[in-house]
mmCIF file of C-alpha atoms and ligand atoms in Angstrom:
data_model
loop_
_atom_site.group_PDB
_atom_site.id
_atom_site.type_symbol
_atom_site.label_atom_id
_atom_site.label_comp_id
_atom_site.label_asym_id
_atom_site.label_seq_id
_atom_site.Cartn_x
_atom_site.Cartn_y
_atom_site.Cartn_z
ATOM 1 C CA UNK A 1 67.222 -66.393 -18.654
ATOM 2 C CA UNK A 2 69.975 -63.803 -18.337
ATOM 3 C CA UNK A 3 72.525 -64.944 -15.844
ATOM 4 C CA UNK A 4 74.949 -62.170 -16.594
ATOM 5 C CA UNK A 5 75.604 -58.715 -17.923
ATOM 6 C CA UNK A 6 78.333 -57.372 -20.096
ATOM 7 C CA UNK A 7 79.184 -53.884 -18.862
ATOM 8 C CA UNK A 8 80.285 -51.390 -21.490
ATOM 9 C CA UNK A 9 82.333 -48.350 -20.672
ATOM 10 C CA UNK A 10 83.558 -45.669 -23.009
ATOM 11 C CA UNK A 11 85.774 -42.850 -21.925
ATOM 12 C CA UNK A 12 87.781 -44.871 -19.471
ATOM 13 C CA UNK A 13 88.844 -47.078 -22.330
ATOM 14 C CA UNK A 14 91.190 -44.372 -23.547
ATOM 15 C CA UNK A 15 93.116 -43.600 -20.382
ATOM 16 C CA UNK A 16 96.329 -45.280 -21.458
ATOM 17 C CA UNK A 17 98.543 -46.617 -18.716
ATOM 18 C CA UNK A 18 96.102 -45.688 -15.946
ATOM 19 C CA UNK A 19 93.324 -47.617 -17.569
ATOM 20 C CA UNK A 20 93.425 -50.388 -14.979
ATOM 21 C CA UNK A 21 92.743 -47.892 -12.176
ATOM 22 C CA UNK A 22 89.549 -46.801 -13.892
ATOM 23 C CA UNK A 23 88.503 -50.355 -14.629
ATOM 24 C CA UNK A 24 89.165 -51.470 -11.064
ATOM 25 C CA UNK A 25 87.127 -48.564 -9.680
ATOM 26 C CA UNK A 26 84.288 -49.443 -12.035
ATOM 27 C CA UNK A 27 84.391 -53.087 -10.940
ATOM 28 C CA UNK A 28 84.348 -52.065 -7.243
ATOM 29 C CA UNK A 29 81.528 -49.578 -7.723
ATOM 30 C CA UNK A 30 79.412 -52.009 -9.733
ATOM 31 C CA UNK A 31 79.998 -54.643 -7.077
ATOM 32 C CA UNK A 32 78.959 -52.242 -4.310
ATOM 33 C CA UNK A 33 75.794 -51.293 -6.210
ATOM 34 C CA UNK A 34 74.842 -54.941 -6.798
ATOM 35 C CA UNK A 35 75.609 -55.895 -3.186
ATOM 36 C CA UNK A 36 72.687 -53.697 -2.148
ATOM 37 C CA UNK A 37 70.112 -55.846 -3.934
ATOM 38 C CA UNK A 38 68.974 -59.414 -3.355
ATOM 39 C CA UNK A 39 71.130 -61.958 -5.128
ATOM 40 C CA UNK A 40 74.773 -62.775 -5.429
ATOM 41 C CA UNK A 41 76.877 -61.287 -8.176
ATOM 42 C CA UNK A 42 80.438 -61.723 -9.207
ATOM 43 C CA UNK A 43 81.857 -58.716 -10.998
ATOM 44 C CA UNK A 44 84.996 -59.456 -12.951
ATOM 45 C CA UNK A 45 87.339 -57.927 -15.421
ATOM 46 C CA UNK A 46 88.667 -60.100 -18.223
ATOM 47 C CA UNK A 47 90.614 -58.933 -21.245
ATOM 48 C CA UNK A 48 89.183 -55.434 -21.304
ATOM 49 C CA UNK A 49 85.647 -56.599 -20.606
ATOM 50 C CA UNK A 50 83.701 -56.203 -17.383
ATOM 51 C CA UNK A 51 81.084 -58.791 -16.498
ATOM 52 C CA UNK A 52 78.516 -59.020 -13.723
ATOM 53 C CA UNK A 53 77.589 -62.652 -13.339
ATOM 54 C CA UNK A 54 74.704 -63.736 -11.129
ATOM 55 C CA UNK A 55 75.141 -66.769 -8.947
ATOM 56 C CA UNK A 56 71.589 -67.898 -8.286
ATOM 57 C CA UNK A 57 68.329 -65.965 -8.485
ATOM 58 C CA UNK A 58 67.984 -62.224 -8.722
ATOM 59 C CA UNK A 59 65.535 -59.596 -9.901
ATOM 60 C CA UNK A 60 66.449 -58.438 -13.406
ATOM 61 C CA UNK A 61 64.963 -54.936 -13.122
ATOM 62 C CA UNK A 62 66.612 -54.357 -9.759
ATOM 63 C CA UNK A 63 70.000 -55.368 -11.114
ATOM 64 C CA UNK A 64 69.643 -53.101 -14.135
ATOM 65 C CA UNK A 65 68.556 -50.221 -11.897
ATOM 66 C CA UNK A 66 71.566 -50.763 -9.632
ATOM 67 C CA UNK A 67 73.950 -50.694 -12.607
ATOM 68 C CA UNK A 68 72.234 -47.608 -14.013
ATOM 69 C CA UNK A 69 73.460 -45.760 -10.905
ATOM 70 C CA UNK A 70 77.120 -46.585 -11.510
ATOM 71 C CA UNK A 71 78.989 -43.791 -13.269
ATOM 72 C CA UNK A 72 81.352 -44.987 -15.955
ATOM 73 C CA UNK A 73 78.878 -47.485 -17.381
ATOM 74 C CA UNK A 74 77.564 -46.511 -20.812
ATOM 75 C CA UNK A 75 75.813 -49.743 -21.664
ATOM 76 C CA UNK A 76 74.376 -52.728 -19.806
ATOM 77 C CA UNK A 77 74.017 -55.775 -22.023
ATOM 78 C CA UNK A 78 72.006 -58.713 -20.680
ATOM 79 C CA UNK A 79 74.041 -61.626 -21.905
ATOM 80 C CA UNK A 80 74.006 -65.364 -22.254
ATOM 81 C CA UNK A 81 77.396 -66.933 -21.732
ATOM 82 C CA UNK A 82 78.038 -70.421 -23.064
ATOM 83 C CA UNK A 83 80.938 -72.827 -23.348
ATOM 84 C CA UNK A 84 82.436 -73.579 -26.727
ATOM 85 C CA UNK A 85 80.980 -76.938 -27.704
ATOM 86 C CA UNK A 86 81.390 -76.572 -31.430
ATOM 87 C CA UNK A 87 79.589 -74.500 -34.031
ATOM 88 C CA UNK A 88 76.364 -76.539 -34.145
ATOM 89 C CA UNK A 89 75.865 -76.046 -30.439
ATOM 90 C CA UNK A 90 76.597 -72.313 -30.797
ATOM 91 C CA UNK A 91 73.989 -72.001 -33.546
ATOM 92 C CA UNK A 92 71.439 -73.819 -31.410
ATOM 93 C CA UNK A 93 72.119 -71.574 -28.447
ATOM 94 C CA UNK A 94 71.824 -68.428 -30.562
ATOM 95 C CA UNK A 95 68.497 -69.606 -31.940
ATOM 96 C CA UNK A 96 67.278 -70.397 -28.433
ATOM 97 C CA UNK A 97 68.460 -66.941 -27.319
ATOM 98 C CA UNK A 98 66.480 -65.216 -30.076
ATOM 99 C CA UNK A 99 63.445 -67.385 -29.414
ATOM 100 C CA UNK A 100 63.361 -66.390 -25.754
ATOM 101 C CA UNK A 101 64.380 -62.748 -26.138
ATOM 102 C CA UNK A 102 62.067 -61.701 -28.993
ATOM 103 C CA UNK A 103 58.509 -63.036 -28.668
ATOM 104 C CA UNK A 104 57.594 -61.343 -31.950
ATOM 105 C CA UNK A 105 59.802 -62.853 -34.653
ATOM 106 C CA UNK A 106 59.276 -60.076 -37.110
ATOM 107 C CA UNK A 107 62.433 -58.003 -37.409
ATOM 108 C CA UNK A 108 65.552 -57.406 -39.449
ATOM 109 C CA UNK A 109 68.895 -58.456 -38.013
ATOM 110 C CA UNK A 110 72.535 -58.900 -38.597
ATOM 111 C CA UNK A 111 75.045 -61.090 -36.803
ATOM 112 C CA UNK A 112 78.160 -59.378 -35.456
ATOM 113 C CA UNK A 113 80.703 -62.027 -34.593
ATOM 114 C CA UNK A 114 83.999 -61.133 -32.944
ATOM 115 C CA UNK A 115 86.731 -63.629 -32.538
ATOM 116 C CA UNK A 116 89.006 -62.613 -29.679
ATOM 117 C CA UNK A 117 90.391 -66.146 -29.656
ATOM 118 C CA UNK A 118 92.048 -66.707 -32.997
ATOM 119 C CA UNK A 119 92.200 -70.487 -32.695
ATOM 120 C CA UNK A 120 88.442 -70.719 -33.273
ATOM 121 C CA UNK A 121 88.125 -72.700 -36.505
ATOM 122 C CA UNK A 122 85.974 -70.159 -38.371
ATOM 123 C CA UNK A 123 86.702 -66.472 -38.964
ATOM 124 C CA UNK A 124 84.186 -63.762 -38.097
ATOM 125 C CA UNK A 125 82.878 -63.378 -41.653
ATOM 126 C CA UNK A 126 82.216 -67.070 -41.871
ATOM 127 C CA UNK A 127 80.482 -67.122 -38.481
ATOM 128 C CA UNK A 128 78.290 -64.162 -39.498
ATOM 129 C CA UNK A 129 77.242 -65.858 -42.720
ATOM 130 C CA UNK A 130 76.670 -69.324 -41.222
ATOM 131 C CA UNK A 131 74.796 -68.091 -38.165
ATOM 132 C CA UNK A 132 72.736 -65.718 -40.301
ATOM 133 C CA UNK A 133 71.697 -68.631 -42.474
ATOM 134 C CA UNK A 134 70.694 -70.794 -39.530
ATOM 135 C CA UNK A 135 68.654 -67.969 -37.995
ATOM 136 C CA UNK A 136 66.828 -67.393 -41.295
ATOM 137 C CA UNK A 137 66.038 -71.105 -41.456
ATOM 138 C CA UNK A 138 64.736 -71.131 -37.894
ATOM 139 C CA UNK A 139 62.354 -68.139 -38.021
ATOM 140 C CA UNK A 140 60.142 -67.282 -40.940
ATOM 141 C CA UNK A 141 59.482 -63.597 -40.181
ATOM 142 C CA UNK A 142 63.051 -62.407 -39.806
ATOM 143 C CA UNK A 143 65.192 -60.850 -42.531
ATOM 144 C CA UNK A 144 68.802 -59.801 -42.826
ATOM 145 C CA UNK A 145 69.640 -56.103 -43.043
ATOM 146 C CA UNK A 146 73.354 -55.473 -42.712
ATOM 147 C CA UNK A 147 73.076 -51.655 -42.882
ATOM 148 C CA UNK A 148 70.247 -50.759 -40.542
ATOM 149 C CA UNK A 149 69.091 -53.840 -38.654
ATOM 150 C CA UNK A 150 66.460 -53.747 -35.896
ATOM 151 C CA UNK A 151 68.499 -56.263 -33.949
ATOM 152 C CA UNK A 152 72.249 -56.712 -33.861
ATOM 153 C CA UNK A 153 73.166 -60.125 -32.545
ATOM 154 C CA UNK A 154 76.601 -59.997 -31.004
ATOM 155 C CA UNK A 155 78.572 -63.185 -30.680
ATOM 156 C CA UNK A 156 81.922 -62.842 -28.968
ATOM 157 C CA UNK A 157 84.211 -65.810 -29.054
ATOM 158 C CA UNK A 158 86.481 -65.627 -26.031
ATOM 159 C CA UNK A 159 87.286 -68.291 -23.448
ATOM 160 C CA UNK A 160 83.531 -68.474 -23.156
ATOM 161 C CA UNK A 161 81.155 -67.330 -25.853
ATOM 162 C CA UNK A 162 79.035 -64.254 -25.138
ATOM 163 C CA UNK A 163 75.696 -63.770 -26.873
ATOM 164 C CA UNK A 164 73.864 -60.460 -26.511
ATOM 165 C CA UNK A 165 71.751 -58.074 -28.540
ATOM 166 C CA UNK A 166 70.261 -55.542 -26.150
ATOM 167 C CA UNK A 167 72.056 -52.507 -24.804
ATOM 168 C CA UNK A 168 70.393 -50.716 -21.908
ATOM 169 C CA UNK A 169 71.792 -47.202 -21.426
ATOM 170 C CA UNK A 170 73.973 -46.578 -18.387
ATOM 171 C CA UNK A 171 74.514 -43.169 -16.774
ATOM 172 C CA UNK A 172 77.842 -42.508 -18.537
ATOM 173 C CA UNK A 173 80.578 -40.449 -16.873
ATOM 174 C CA UNK A 174 83.620 -41.742 -15.025
ATOM 175 C CA UNK A 175 83.848 -44.146 -12.061
ATOM 176 C CA UNK A 176 83.510 -42.311 -8.755
ATOM 177 C CA UNK A 177 86.804 -42.397 -6.910
ATOM 178 C CA UNK A 178 89.005 -41.749 -9.901
ATOM 179 C CA UNK A 179 88.983 -37.952 -9.870
ATOM 180 C CA UNK A 180 89.508 -36.655 -6.344
ATOM 181 C CA UNK A 181 87.013 -35.302 -3.870
ATOM 182 C CA UNK A 182 84.920 -32.168 -3.448
ATOM 183 C CA UNK A 183 82.704 -30.661 -0.764
ATOM 184 C CA UNK A 184 79.157 -29.897 -1.872
ATOM 185 C CA UNK A 185 77.176 -27.080 -0.275
ATOM 186 C CA UNK A 186 73.914 -28.984 -0.147
ATOM 187 C CA UNK A 187 70.734 -27.058 0.536
ATOM 188 C CA UNK A 188 67.208 -28.363 0.273
ATOM 189 C CA UNK A 189 66.728 -26.754 -3.132
ATOM 190 C CA UNK A 190 66.655 -28.117 -6.656
ATOM 191 C CA UNK A 191 70.055 -26.920 -7.830
ATOM 192 C CA UNK A 192 72.658 -28.160 -5.375
ATOM 193 C CA UNK A 193 71.733 -31.887 -5.540
ATOM 194 C CA UNK A 194 72.002 -31.627 -9.335
ATOM 195 C CA UNK A 195 75.379 -29.874 -9.020
ATOM 196 C CA UNK A 196 76.625 -32.657 -6.724
ATOM 197 C CA UNK A 197 75.364 -35.354 -9.066
ATOM 198 C CA UNK A 198 77.027 -33.723 -12.075
ATOM 199 C CA UNK A 199 80.383 -33.519 -10.321
ATOM 200 C CA UNK A 200 80.192 -37.116 -9.099
ATOM 201 C CA UNK A 201 79.432 -38.096 -12.700
ATOM 202 C CA UNK A 202 82.959 -37.009 -13.588
ATOM 203 C CA UNK A 203 84.401 -39.444 -11.054
ATOM 204 C CA UNK A 204 84.630 -37.107 -8.055
ATOM 205 C CA UNK A 205 83.839 -38.339 -4.547
ATOM 206 C CA UNK A 206 81.343 -35.948 -2.961
ATOM 207 C CA UNK A 207 80.961 -35.025 0.698
ATOM 208 C CA UNK A 208 78.457 -32.386 1.750
ATOM 209 C CA UNK A 209 77.752 -29.618 4.203
ATOM 210 C CA UNK A 210 74.316 -28.285 5.137
ATOM 211 C CA UNK A 211 73.697 -25.128 7.148
ATOM 212 C CA UNK A 212 70.597 -25.044 9.255
ATOM 213 C CA UNK A 213 69.297 -22.419 11.630
ATOM 214 C CA UNK A 214 67.248 -23.985 14.404
ATOM 215 C CA UNK A 215 64.682 -22.999 15.612
ATOM 216 C CA UNK A 216 64.073 -20.944 12.460
ATOM 217 C CA UNK A 217 64.505 -24.032 10.327
ATOM 218 C CA UNK A 218 62.860 -27.282 11.336
ATOM 219 C CA UNK A 219 63.938 -30.854 11.825
ATOM 220 C CA UNK A 220 61.867 -31.667 8.737
ATOM 221 C CA UNK A 221 63.939 -29.262 6.638
ATOM 222 C CA UNK A 222 67.066 -31.056 7.814
ATOM 223 C CA UNK A 223 65.556 -34.472 7.118
ATOM 224 C CA UNK A 224 64.809 -33.288 3.590
ATOM 225 C CA UNK A 225 68.500 -32.520 3.062
ATOM 226 C CA UNK A 226 69.479 -35.922 4.485
ATOM 227 C CA UNK A 227 67.012 -37.498 2.045
ATOM 228 C CA UNK A 228 68.519 -35.533 -0.854
ATOM 229 C CA UNK A 229 72.006 -36.615 0.204
ATOM 230 C CA UNK A 230 70.811 -40.233 0.129
ATOM 231 C CA UNK A 231 69.399 -39.797 -3.366
ATOM 232 C CA UNK A 232 72.648 -38.293 -4.667
ATOM 233 C CA UNK A 233 74.689 -40.970 -2.894
ATOM 234 C CA UNK A 234 72.791 -43.680 -4.783
ATOM 235 C CA UNK A 235 74.978 -42.500 -7.654
ATOM 236 C CA UNK A 236 77.984 -41.047 -5.907
ATOM 237 C CA UNK A 237 78.543 -43.709 -3.246
ATOM 238 C CA UNK A 238 79.107 -43.169 0.478
ATOM 239 C CA UNK A 239 78.936 -39.516 1.481
ATOM 240 C CA UNK A 240 79.763 -37.717 4.721
ATOM 241 C CA UNK A 241 77.255 -34.980 5.491
ATOM 242 C CA UNK A 242 78.180 -32.201 7.926
ATOM 243 C CA UNK A 243 75.189 -30.437 9.445
ATOM 244 C CA UNK A 244 76.293 -27.053 10.730
ATOM 245 C CA UNK A 245 74.279 -24.947 13.163
ATOM 246 C CA UNK A 246 74.403 -21.546 11.517
ATOM 247 C CA UNK A 247 71.914 -19.711 13.743
ATOM 248 C CA UNK A 248 74.355 -17.787 15.877
ATOM 249 C CA UNK A 249 76.414 -16.533 12.941
ATOM 250 C CA UNK A 250 73.315 -15.645 10.992
ATOM 251 C CA UNK A 251 71.794 -13.670 13.903
ATOM 252 C CA UNK A 252 75.062 -11.925 14.539
ATOM 253 C CA UNK A 253 75.396 -10.816 10.902
ATOM 254 C CA UNK A 254 71.768 -9.698 11.035
ATOM 255 C CA UNK A 255 72.569 -7.621 14.103
ATOM 256 C CA UNK A 256 75.782 -6.030 12.910
ATOM 257 C CA UNK A 257 75.664 -5.638 9.155
ATOM 258 C CA UNK A 258 73.490 -3.717 6.678
ATOM 259 C CA UNK A 259 70.482 -5.850 5.841
ATOM 260 C CA UNK A 260 70.865 -5.493 2.105
ATOM 261 C CA UNK A 261 74.287 -7.175 2.386
ATOM 262 C CA UNK A 262 73.061 -9.949 4.646
ATOM 263 C CA UNK A 263 72.796 -12.698 2.053
ATOM 264 C CA UNK A 264 76.223 -12.021 0.583
ATOM 265 C CA UNK A 265 77.958 -11.942 3.951
ATOM 266 C CA UNK A 266 76.138 -15.070 5.062
ATOM 267 C CA UNK A 267 77.134 -16.832 1.884
ATOM 268 C CA UNK A 268 80.743 -15.813 2.411
ATOM 269 C CA UNK A 269 80.668 -17.478 5.832
ATOM 270 C CA UNK A 270 79.045 -20.581 4.406
ATOM 271 C CA UNK A 271 81.844 -20.852 1.863
ATOM 272 C CA UNK A 272 84.504 -20.400 4.552
ATOM 273 C CA UNK A 273 83.003 -23.093 6.744
ATOM 274 C CA UNK A 274 82.549 -25.416 3.776
ATOM 275 C CA UNK A 275 86.192 -24.886 2.872
ATOM 276 C CA UNK A 276 87.200 -25.712 6.439
ATOM 277 C CA UNK A 277 85.473 -29.109 6.126
ATOM 278 C CA UNK A 278 86.829 -29.588 2.615
ATOM 279 C CA UNK A 279 90.339 -29.251 4.016
ATOM 280 C CA UNK A 280 89.539 -31.655 6.807
ATOM 281 C CA UNK A 281 88.328 -34.202 4.242
ATOM 282 C CA UNK A 282 91.339 -33.591 1.997
ATOM 283 C CA UNK A 283 89.013 -32.455 -0.784
ATOM 284 C CA UNK A 284 90.290 -30.391 -3.700
ATOM 285 C CA UNK A 285 87.315 -28.135 -4.291
ATOM 286 C CA UNK A 286 83.863 -26.875 -3.350
ATOM 287 C CA UNK A 287 80.632 -27.374 -5.296
ATOM 288 C CA UNK A 288 77.588 -25.111 -5.314
ATOM 289 C CA UNK A 289 74.331 -25.059 -7.247
ATOM 290 C CA UNK A 290 74.697 -21.433 -8.301
ATOM 291 C CA UNK A 291 73.536 -20.278 -11.725
ATOM 292 C CA UNK A 292 74.207 -16.824 -13.144
ATOM 293 C CA UNK A 293 71.448 -14.350 -12.455
ATOM 294 C CA UNK A 294 69.035 -16.792 -10.835
ATOM 295 C CA UNK A 295 68.719 -14.632 -7.704
ATOM 296 C CA UNK A 296 70.389 -11.479 -6.346
ATOM 297 C CA UNK A 297 73.154 -13.484 -4.700
ATOM 298 C CA UNK A 298 74.043 -15.111 -8.018
ATOM 299 C CA UNK A 299 74.856 -12.105 -10.186
ATOM 300 C CA UNK A 300 78.411 -12.013 -11.510
ATOM 301 C CA UNK A 301 79.304 -9.438 -8.858
ATOM 302 C CA UNK A 302 77.720 -11.484 -6.065
ATOM 303 C CA UNK A 303 79.462 -14.639 -7.220
ATOM 304 C CA UNK A 304 82.756 -12.758 -7.218
ATOM 305 C CA UNK A 305 82.121 -11.503 -3.681
ATOM 306 C CA UNK A 306 81.246 -15.005 -2.466
ATOM 307 C CA UNK A 307 84.149 -16.574 -4.280
ATOM 308 C CA UNK A 308 86.623 -14.113 -2.811
ATOM 309 C CA UNK A 309 86.790 -15.860 0.579
ATOM 310 C CA UNK A 310 87.781 -19.227 -0.916
ATOM 311 C CA UNK A 311 91.265 -20.400 -1.701
ATOM 312 C CA UNK A 312 90.022 -23.659 -3.211
ATOM 313 C CA UNK A 313 88.456 -23.819 -6.637
ATOM 314 C CA UNK A 314 84.668 -23.549 -6.485
ATOM 315 C CA UNK A 315 82.891 -25.723 -9.024
ATOM 316 C CA UNK A 316 79.482 -24.547 -10.215
ATOM 317 C CA UNK A 317 78.323 -27.184 -12.699
ATOM 318 C CA UNK A 318 74.940 -25.516 -13.366
ATOM 319 C CA UNK A 319 76.343 -22.001 -13.722
ATOM 320 C CA UNK A 320 75.057 -21.552 -17.293
ATOM 321 C CA UNK A 321 71.931 -23.681 -17.051
ATOM 322 C CA UNK A 322 68.395 -22.330 -17.177
ATOM 323 C CA UNK A 323 66.190 -23.325 -14.258
ATOM 324 C CA UNK A 324 64.212 -25.662 -16.500
ATOM 325 C CA UNK A 325 67.374 -27.444 -17.602
ATOM 326 C CA UNK A 326 68.295 -28.017 -13.958
ATOM 327 C CA UNK A 327 64.759 -29.201 -13.207
ATOM 328 C CA UNK A 328 64.988 -31.663 -16.107
ATOM 329 C CA UNK A 329 68.096 -33.242 -14.605
ATOM 330 C CA UNK A 330 66.600 -33.345 -11.119
ATOM 331 C CA UNK A 331 63.570 -35.165 -12.547
ATOM 332 C CA UNK A 332 65.836 -37.613 -14.331
ATOM 333 C CA UNK A 333 67.935 -38.391 -11.256
ATOM 334 C CA UNK A 334 64.962 -38.511 -8.881
ATOM 335 C CA UNK A 335 65.705 -35.560 -6.574
ATOM 336 C CA UNK A 336 62.984 -33.198 -7.828
ATOM 337 C CA UNK A 337 60.077 -34.500 -5.748
ATOM 338 C CA UNK A 338 62.079 -34.149 -2.547
ATOM 339 C CA UNK A 339 63.559 -30.772 -3.497
ATOM 340 C CA UNK A 340 60.166 -29.152 -3.956
ATOM 341 C CA UNK A 341 58.865 -30.115 -0.512
ATOM 342 C CA UNK A 342 57.989 -26.742 1.018
ATOM 343 C CA UNK A 343 60.251 -26.503 4.058
ATOM 344 C CA UNK A 344 61.926 -23.275 5.053
ATOM 345 C CA UNK A 345 65.519 -22.596 4.078
ATOM 346 C CA UNK A 346 67.997 -20.937 6.419
ATOM 347 C CA UNK A 347 68.710 -18.213 3.845
ATOM 348 C CA UNK A 348 65.102 -17.219 3.378
ATOM 349 C CA UNK A 349 64.462 -16.778 7.092
ATOM 350 C CA UNK A 350 66.520 -13.617 7.291
ATOM 351 C CA UNK A 351 66.363 -12.454 3.731
ATOM 352 C CA UNK A 352 66.337 -8.704 2.996
ATOM 353 C CA UNK A 353 63.600 -7.100 0.893
ATOM 354 C CA UNK A 354 66.078 -5.418 -1.432
ATOM 355 C CA UNK A 355 69.394 -7.275 -1.384
ATOM 356 C CA UNK A 356 72.360 -5.714 -3.179
ATOM 357 C CA UNK A 357 72.748 -7.170 -6.625
ATOM 358 C CA UNK A 358 76.131 -5.598 -7.371
ATOM 359 C CA UNK A 359 78.043 -5.892 -4.120
ATOM 360 C CA UNK A 360 81.387 -4.153 -3.922
ATOM 361 C CA UNK A 361 83.933 -6.359 -2.209
ATOM 362 C CA UNK A 362 85.532 -3.476 -0.312
ATOM 363 C CA UNK A 363 82.186 -2.313 1.025
ATOM 364 C CA UNK A 364 81.371 -5.888 2.089
ATOM 365 C CA UNK A 365 84.722 -6.308 3.793
ATOM 366 C CA UNK A 366 84.151 -3.065 5.618
ATOM 367 C CA UNK A 367 80.789 -4.270 6.887
ATOM 368 C CA UNK A 368 82.357 -7.509 8.022
ATOM 369 C CA UNK A 369 84.671 -5.517 10.292
ATOM 370 C CA UNK A 370 81.663 -5.074 12.583
ATOM 371 C CA UNK A 371 81.787 -8.802 13.164
ATOM 372 C CA UNK A 372 85.391 -8.844 14.312
ATOM 373 C CA UNK A 373 84.763 -9.251 18.010
ATOM 374 C CA UNK A 374 82.863 -12.492 18.147
ATOM 375 C CA UNK A 375 82.897 -14.074 14.732
ATOM 376 C CA UNK A 376 86.034 -16.189 15.157
ATOM 377 C CA UNK A 377 84.667 -17.849 18.241
ATOM 378 C CA UNK A 378 81.330 -18.397 16.515
ATOM 379 C CA UNK A 379 83.102 -19.940 13.548
ATOM 380 C CA UNK A 380 84.948 -22.305 15.912
ATOM 381 C CA UNK A 381 81.724 -23.224 17.687
ATOM 382 C CA UNK A 382 79.925 -23.839 14.417
ATOM 383 C CA UNK A 383 82.566 -26.240 13.099
ATOM 384 C CA UNK A 384 83.112 -27.939 16.451
ATOM 385 C CA UNK A 385 79.434 -28.646 17.040
ATOM 386 C CA UNK A 386 78.703 -29.827 13.511
ATOM 387 C CA UNK A 387 76.843 -33.103 13.365
ATOM 388 C CA UNK A 388 78.369 -35.731 11.084
ATOM 389 C CA UNK A 389 76.006 -38.067 9.261
ATOM 390 C CA UNK A 390 77.351 -40.986 7.234
ATOM 391 C CA UNK A 391 75.175 -41.512 4.176
ATOM 392 C CA UNK A 392 75.003 -44.601 1.954
HETATM 393 P P1 ATP B 1 69.436 -24.558 -4.382
HETATM 394 O O1 ATP B 1 68.285 -24.918 -5.247
HETATM 395 O O2 ATP B 1 70.603 -25.471 -4.566
HETATM 396 O O3 ATP B 1 69.052 -24.387 -2.943
HETATM 397 P P2 ATP B 1 69.098 -21.807 -4.816
HETATM 398 O O4 ATP B 1 68.687 -21.462 -6.169
HETATM 399 O O5 ATP B 1 68.056 -21.869 -3.766
HETATM 400 O O6 ATP B 1 69.918 -23.164 -4.885
HETATM 401 P P3 ATP B 1 70.696 -20.142 -3.072
HETATM 402 O O7 ATP B 1 69.770 -20.389 -1.957
HETATM 403 O O8 ATP B 1 71.112 -18.761 -3.411
HETATM 404 O O9 ATP B 1 70.211 -20.760 -4.445
HETATM 405 O O10 ATP B 1 71.996 -20.958 -2.830
HETATM 406 C C1 ATP B 1 73.021 -21.036 -3.770
HETATM 407 C C2 ATP B 1 73.893 -22.216 -3.428
HETATM 408 O O11 ATP B 1 74.448 -22.046 -2.123
HETATM 409 C C3 ATP B 1 73.123 -23.503 -3.342
HETATM 410 O O12 ATP B 1 73.000 -24.122 -4.596
HETATM 411 C C4 ATP B 1 73.952 -24.307 -2.395
HETATM 412 O O13 ATP B 1 75.072 -24.862 -3.059
HETATM 413 C C5 ATP B 1 74.450 -23.251 -1.426
HETATM 414 N N1 ATP B 1 73.533 -23.144 -0.254
HETATM 415 C C6 ATP B 1 72.515 -22.287 -0.072
HETATM 416 N N2 ATP B 1 71.907 -22.483 1.108
HETATM 417 C C7 ATP B 1 72.562 -23.508 1.709
HETATM 418 C C8 ATP B 1 72.420 -24.208 2.952
HETATM 419 N N3 ATP B 1 71.457 -23.899 3.826
HETATM 420 N N4 ATP B 1 73.277 -25.208 3.230
HETATM 421 C C9 ATP B 1 74.243 -25.551 2.335
HETATM 422 N N5 ATP B 1 74.423 -24.940 1.166
HETATM 423 C C10 ATP B 1 73.605 -23.922 0.841
HETATM 424 MG MG1 MG B 2 68.389 -22.636 -1.867
#
């Protein structure tokens, strides 16, 4: 019965003069999400309201799911839109709406009329009272409760009249594309997809870089990262994924540097390469899934040592989250099942038994001097041979 949805957004409503930019991005993103499913939708903006209107048949659950992946949407209201053919017709349509929407007519309700068009012959109070009366007459089991109703029946008088009462939660956040771009270091783990998702939620476009180490890491491990990128991009929109062959650099560090510093030095090179691609993509920052103290390379000292090679800001959205809190988000956004597939990670292949937990930057820099001869060429090779995969 629902031919359309009213799309509610919150934060972007308060952006003053730039408001239209946020609304336009939300319209575009909703349109792109709905284009992926069967059916034809028109997404429009009218007087501070965004509507998705179906032209022809579509699958309700699919449409809701698509909209639940669009950041910026806080509520999805399945809506019946009618023409203004006088109050009697409106009352009839509202009664029909209730009849079809609530099989069990045993609830409390209130009518919430809004009159955006002031030439409508009744004011909102009058509409509330009149409609309330007609609904009470039509259904025996329903009662009015103006303070804490089970059902709030919204009637918006605009050019058309909108009738809705259900609000399905959206993902919240800001429309992707309204807050710049960042480069995500995406591994096959649980944390980095969540970190990417959280940043995209604030409106940031996310591209990604993955370091693999063939033949020590398999094609399956890479496919897992591609799959994770696809899952994140269901929310964040199209994503460019750089797959960097890190084997040579990793072996070289293994050869030349103290093994207990291996992870830190490797991570410093990952950050440098990620920053190289971030610059190429005109991104403003890097994103990692690091969380304080989770492993040796994520102590405050290790984070400082890793951070030291970057000139761009490094965003670490899960920095203060417990593992379980990160897992909870990954379950919610659907990345968990893929993240826990047991494929080898390029960091674990060469990991030291007793990595330093309090690296000293000067000591690390000194160790890196042993790399001087070849590392620049290897860096060049790594970025020049990177595979680019367009996701979403
Ligand atoms: P995750 O669950 O995201 O893999 P983790 O707990 O396994 O994180 P580390 O392996 O220490 O932690 O990695 C810390 C962060 O460094 C990751 O969250 C990710 O952003 C980045 N990273 C690690 N390995 C890779 C890789 N092979 N390719 C790209 N980024 C990586
Ligand atoms: Mg990892």
